[in-house]
XYZ file of C-alpha atoms in Angstrom:
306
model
C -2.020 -5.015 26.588
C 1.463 -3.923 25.617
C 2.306 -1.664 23.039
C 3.943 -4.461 20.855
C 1.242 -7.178 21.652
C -1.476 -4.546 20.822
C 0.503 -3.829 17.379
C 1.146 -7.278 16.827
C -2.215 -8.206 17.438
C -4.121 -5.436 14.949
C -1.362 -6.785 12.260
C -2.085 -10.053 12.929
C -6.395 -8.961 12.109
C -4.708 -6.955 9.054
C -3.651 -9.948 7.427
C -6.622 -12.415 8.565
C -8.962 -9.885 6.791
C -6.665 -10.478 3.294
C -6.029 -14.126 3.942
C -9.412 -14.344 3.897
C -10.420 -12.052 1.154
C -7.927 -14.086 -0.788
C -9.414 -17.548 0.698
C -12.833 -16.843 -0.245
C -11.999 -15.904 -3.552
C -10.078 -19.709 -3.982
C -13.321 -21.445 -2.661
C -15.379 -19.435 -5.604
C -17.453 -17.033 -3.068
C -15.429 -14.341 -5.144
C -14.673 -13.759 -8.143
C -11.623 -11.937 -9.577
C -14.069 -9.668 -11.258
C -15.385 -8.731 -7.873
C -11.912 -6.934 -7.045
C -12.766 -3.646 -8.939
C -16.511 -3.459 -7.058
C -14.415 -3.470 -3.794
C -12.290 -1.343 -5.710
C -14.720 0.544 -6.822
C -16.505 1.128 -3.093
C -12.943 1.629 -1.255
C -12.136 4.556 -3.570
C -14.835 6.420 -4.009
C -16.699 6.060 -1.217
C -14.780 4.840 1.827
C -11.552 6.086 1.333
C -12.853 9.776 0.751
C -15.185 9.570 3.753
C -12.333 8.875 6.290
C -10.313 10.960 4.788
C -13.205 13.689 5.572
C -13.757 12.427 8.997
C -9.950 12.323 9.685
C -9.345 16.062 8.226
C -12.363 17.240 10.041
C -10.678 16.474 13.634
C -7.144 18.730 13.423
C -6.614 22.117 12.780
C -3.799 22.205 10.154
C -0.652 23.820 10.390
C -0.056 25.334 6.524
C 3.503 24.719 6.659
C 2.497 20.842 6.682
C 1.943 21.436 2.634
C 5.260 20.250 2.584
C 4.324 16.961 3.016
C 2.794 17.255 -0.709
C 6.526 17.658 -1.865
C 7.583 14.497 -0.332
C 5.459 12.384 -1.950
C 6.397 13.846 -5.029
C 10.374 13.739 -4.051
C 10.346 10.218 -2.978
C 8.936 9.051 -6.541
C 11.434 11.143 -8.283
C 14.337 9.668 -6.569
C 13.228 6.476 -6.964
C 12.492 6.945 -10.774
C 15.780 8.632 -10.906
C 17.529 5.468 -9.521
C 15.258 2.753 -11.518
C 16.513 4.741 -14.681
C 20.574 4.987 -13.571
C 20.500 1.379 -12.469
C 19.154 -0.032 -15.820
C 21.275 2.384 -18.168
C 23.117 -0.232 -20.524
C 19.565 -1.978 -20.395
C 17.579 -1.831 -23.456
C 14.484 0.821 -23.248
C 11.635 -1.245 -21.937
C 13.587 -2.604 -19.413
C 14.727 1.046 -17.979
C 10.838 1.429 -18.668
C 9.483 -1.738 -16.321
C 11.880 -0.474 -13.496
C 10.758 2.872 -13.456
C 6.665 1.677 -13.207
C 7.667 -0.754 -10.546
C 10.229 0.715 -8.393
C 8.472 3.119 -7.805
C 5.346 4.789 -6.245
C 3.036 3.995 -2.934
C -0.585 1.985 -2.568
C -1.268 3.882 0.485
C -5.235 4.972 0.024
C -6.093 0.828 -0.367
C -3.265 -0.405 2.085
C -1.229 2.332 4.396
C -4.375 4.038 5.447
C -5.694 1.155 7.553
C -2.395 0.784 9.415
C -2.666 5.056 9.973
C -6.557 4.517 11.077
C -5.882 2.215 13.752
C -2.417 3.139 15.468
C -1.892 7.018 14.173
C -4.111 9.986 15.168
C -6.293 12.764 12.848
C -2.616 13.976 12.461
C -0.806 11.271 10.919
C -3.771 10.443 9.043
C -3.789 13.827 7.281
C -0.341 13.894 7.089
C -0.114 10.582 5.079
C -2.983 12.179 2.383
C -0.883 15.084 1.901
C 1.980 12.988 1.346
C -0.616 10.637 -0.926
C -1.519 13.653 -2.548
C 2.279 14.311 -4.379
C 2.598 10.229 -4.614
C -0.588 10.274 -6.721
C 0.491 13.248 -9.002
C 3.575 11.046 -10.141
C 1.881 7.583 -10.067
C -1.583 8.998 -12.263
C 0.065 9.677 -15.157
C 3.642 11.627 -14.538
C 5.567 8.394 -13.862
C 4.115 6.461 -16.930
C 4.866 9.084 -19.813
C 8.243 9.553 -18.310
C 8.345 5.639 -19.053
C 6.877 6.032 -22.490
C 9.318 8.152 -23.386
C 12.246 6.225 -22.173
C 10.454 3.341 -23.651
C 9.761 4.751 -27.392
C 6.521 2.995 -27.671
C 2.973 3.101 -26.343
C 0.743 6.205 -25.748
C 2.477 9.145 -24.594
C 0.250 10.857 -21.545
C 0.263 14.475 -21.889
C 0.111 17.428 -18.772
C -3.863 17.691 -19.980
C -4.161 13.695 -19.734
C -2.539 13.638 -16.309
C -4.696 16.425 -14.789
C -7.751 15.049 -16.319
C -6.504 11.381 -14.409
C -6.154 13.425 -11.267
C -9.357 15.354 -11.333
C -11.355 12.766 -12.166
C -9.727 10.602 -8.939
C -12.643 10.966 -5.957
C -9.949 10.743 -3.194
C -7.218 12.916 -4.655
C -9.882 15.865 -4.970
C -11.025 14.767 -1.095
C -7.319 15.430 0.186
C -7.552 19.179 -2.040
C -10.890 20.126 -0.652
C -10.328 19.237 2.715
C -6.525 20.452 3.196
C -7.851 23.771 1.977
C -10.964 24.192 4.620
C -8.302 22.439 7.550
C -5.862 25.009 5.976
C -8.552 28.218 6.542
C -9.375 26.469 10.173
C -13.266 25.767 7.983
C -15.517 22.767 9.173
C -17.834 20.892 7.487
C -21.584 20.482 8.794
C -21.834 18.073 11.464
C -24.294 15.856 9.735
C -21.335 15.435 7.015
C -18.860 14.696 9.322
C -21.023 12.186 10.867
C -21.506 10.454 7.105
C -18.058 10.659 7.063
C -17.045 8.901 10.202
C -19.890 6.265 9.745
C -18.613 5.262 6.185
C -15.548 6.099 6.428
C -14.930 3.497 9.501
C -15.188 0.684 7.109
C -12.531 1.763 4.902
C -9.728 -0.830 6.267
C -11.700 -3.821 6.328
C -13.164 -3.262 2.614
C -9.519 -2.210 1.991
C -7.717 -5.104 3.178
C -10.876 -7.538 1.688
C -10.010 -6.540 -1.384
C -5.894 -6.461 -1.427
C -6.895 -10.244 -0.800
C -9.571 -10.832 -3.508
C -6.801 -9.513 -5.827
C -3.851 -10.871 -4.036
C -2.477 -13.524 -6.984
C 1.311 -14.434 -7.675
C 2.412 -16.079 -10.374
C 5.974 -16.139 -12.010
C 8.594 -18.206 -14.067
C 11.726 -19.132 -11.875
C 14.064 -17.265 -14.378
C 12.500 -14.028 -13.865
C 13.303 -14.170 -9.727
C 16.582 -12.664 -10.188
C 14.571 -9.532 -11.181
C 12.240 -9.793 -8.811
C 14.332 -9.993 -6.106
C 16.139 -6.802 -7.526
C 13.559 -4.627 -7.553
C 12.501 -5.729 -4.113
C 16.053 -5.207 -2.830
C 16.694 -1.702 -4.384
C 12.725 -0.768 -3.477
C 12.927 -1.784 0.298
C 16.621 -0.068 0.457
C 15.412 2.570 -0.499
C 12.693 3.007 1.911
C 14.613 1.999 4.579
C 16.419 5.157 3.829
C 13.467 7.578 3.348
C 12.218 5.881 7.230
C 14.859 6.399 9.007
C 16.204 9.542 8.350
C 11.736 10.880 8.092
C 11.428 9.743 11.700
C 15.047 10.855 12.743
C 15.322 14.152 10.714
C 12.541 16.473 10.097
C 11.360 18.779 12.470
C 8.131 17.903 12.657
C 5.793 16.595 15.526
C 6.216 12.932 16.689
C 2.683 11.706 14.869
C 3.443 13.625 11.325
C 7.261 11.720 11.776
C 5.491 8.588 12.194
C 3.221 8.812 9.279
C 6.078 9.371 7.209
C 7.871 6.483 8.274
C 5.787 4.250 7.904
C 4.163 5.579 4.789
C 7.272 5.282 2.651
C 7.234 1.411 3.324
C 4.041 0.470 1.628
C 3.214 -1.652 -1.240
C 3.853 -0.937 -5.351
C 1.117 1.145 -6.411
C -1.548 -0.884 -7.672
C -1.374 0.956 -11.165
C 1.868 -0.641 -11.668
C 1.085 -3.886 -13.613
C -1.649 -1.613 -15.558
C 0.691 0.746 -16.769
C 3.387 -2.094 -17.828
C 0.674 -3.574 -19.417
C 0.296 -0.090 -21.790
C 3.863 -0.326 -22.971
C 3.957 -3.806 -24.087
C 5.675 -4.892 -20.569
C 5.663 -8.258 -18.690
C 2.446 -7.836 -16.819
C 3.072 -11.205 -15.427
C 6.389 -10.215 -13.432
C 4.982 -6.555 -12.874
C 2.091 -8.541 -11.210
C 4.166 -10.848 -8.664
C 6.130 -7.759 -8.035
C 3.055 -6.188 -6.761
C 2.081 -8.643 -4.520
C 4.803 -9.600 -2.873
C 5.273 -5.731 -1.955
C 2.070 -6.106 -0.104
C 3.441 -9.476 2.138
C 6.848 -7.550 2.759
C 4.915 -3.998 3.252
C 2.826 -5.992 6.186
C 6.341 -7.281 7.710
C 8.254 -3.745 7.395
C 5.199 -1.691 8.913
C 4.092 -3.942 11.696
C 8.069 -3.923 12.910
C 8.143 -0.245 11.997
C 5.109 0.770 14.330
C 6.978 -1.647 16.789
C 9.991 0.353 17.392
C 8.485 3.924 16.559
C 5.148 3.866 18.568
């Protein structure tokens, strides 16, 4: 098989695993409760066991903590955009722009893609890239927004760290960067776990972006929509290019980074418009139709880079 038939063809399984995550849930075999058990399962157990089994295969350079940096940059200058383009705008509308411009759903939807057509390398490459990305999208993105917005609750340094600590894969990527860092393995009994569990990560993954996939939105608000979408996507356009053409990194840490930057809204987004008295509604569509373009922009992405 070619290498754009085979990446065509995994895509193609990508999104028939959330077509029919989303089917079953429209014939009543799910439930939209049943999207934060998947939930639930994908991030604490799944998504921290591959990342385990992943970290436990490479010996990690310690200049690749870097990639923590990124993650962390690529939020900033996208929250540094949402706020410049939306500066006559009132301050819930510089608010909603900042939550939903910004930030990357790459444990629940990026990871599968890295699993199946990157290496141990661009896998652990993308969590230390997740790593910063999950920093801002916790809690450091949202009381920047409170503040620009003057109302709801404020999240303080102590809140955020408590939100990160408390996050099952965010203290996986720490642990394990640190013992790839000092060249330390795991026993081989864990590892196995690891691999075992953490080998159905992408289908429960992609099972449950479907079970939650919904879209709904008034006509009037798709001039916004399509705004955010345009300035997101331009954005990362940006970031993938000049990631892939740039850095002086190997070929499979490039890659990682290339891709990674085009995922979906993080999934907090909607949630966190939700706290400041935001439309949850458009925050919501904005979401999933991230996840349909995402699909497009990666599958073409691994197309020309692989």
């Amino acid at each position: 098989m070619s290498g754009i038939a085979e990446v065509l063809t995994k895509a193609l399984a990508f999104v028939a695993i959330i077509v029919m995550g989303y089917g079953l849930k429209r014939i009543g075999f799910f439930h939209p409760k049943d999207f934060f058990l998947l939930s639930k399962i994908v991030i604490k157990i799944t998504l921290p066991a591959a990342i385990i089994a992943n970290f436990s295969k490479i010996s990690m350079e310690r200049s690749m903590l870097i990639l923590c940096v990124f993650g962390l940059a690529c939020n900033g200058v996208s929250l540094a955009l949402a706020y410049c383009m939306n500066l006559s705008k009132p301050g819930k509308q510089k608010a909603f722009a900042m939550l939903n411009l910004t930030g990357y759903n790459i444990g629940n939807f990026t990871m599968p893609f890295v699993q199946s057509f990157l290496g141990p390398i661009g896998f652990a490459a993308t969590s230390l890239f997740d790593a910063g990305n999950s920093v801002m999208c916790t809690g450091v993105t949202y009381s920047l927004a409170c503040g620009v917005n003057g109302e709801g609750e404020q999240s303080s340094l102590k809140k955020v760290l408590k939100t990160l600590v408390s996050s099952v894969p965010f203290d996986t990527y720490v642990i394990m960067t640190i013992l790839a860092a000092l060249h330390l393995r795991l026993p081989d009994v864990v590892v196995l776990f690891a691999e075992t569990a953490g080998g159905a990560n992408a289908f429960l993954a992609l099972l449950m972006i479907g079970v939650g996939f919904e879209i709904r939105m008034d006509k009037e608000k798709i001039k916004e929509i399509l705004k955010i979408l345009a300035v997101r996507y331009g954005i990362a356009l940006i970031f993938s290019f000049s990631f892939f053409l740039l850095l002086p990194f190997s070929l499979e840490v490039r890659q990682a980074l290339a891709i990674v930057v085009l995922g979906p809204a993080a999934s907090v987004g909607p949630a966190f418009t939700g706290k400041i008295g935001g439309d949850v509604e458009l925050s919501s569509a904005i979401n999933s139709l991230t996840i349909v373009i995402s699909i497009v922009a990666i599958t073409t992405a691994l197309i020309l880079i692989l």
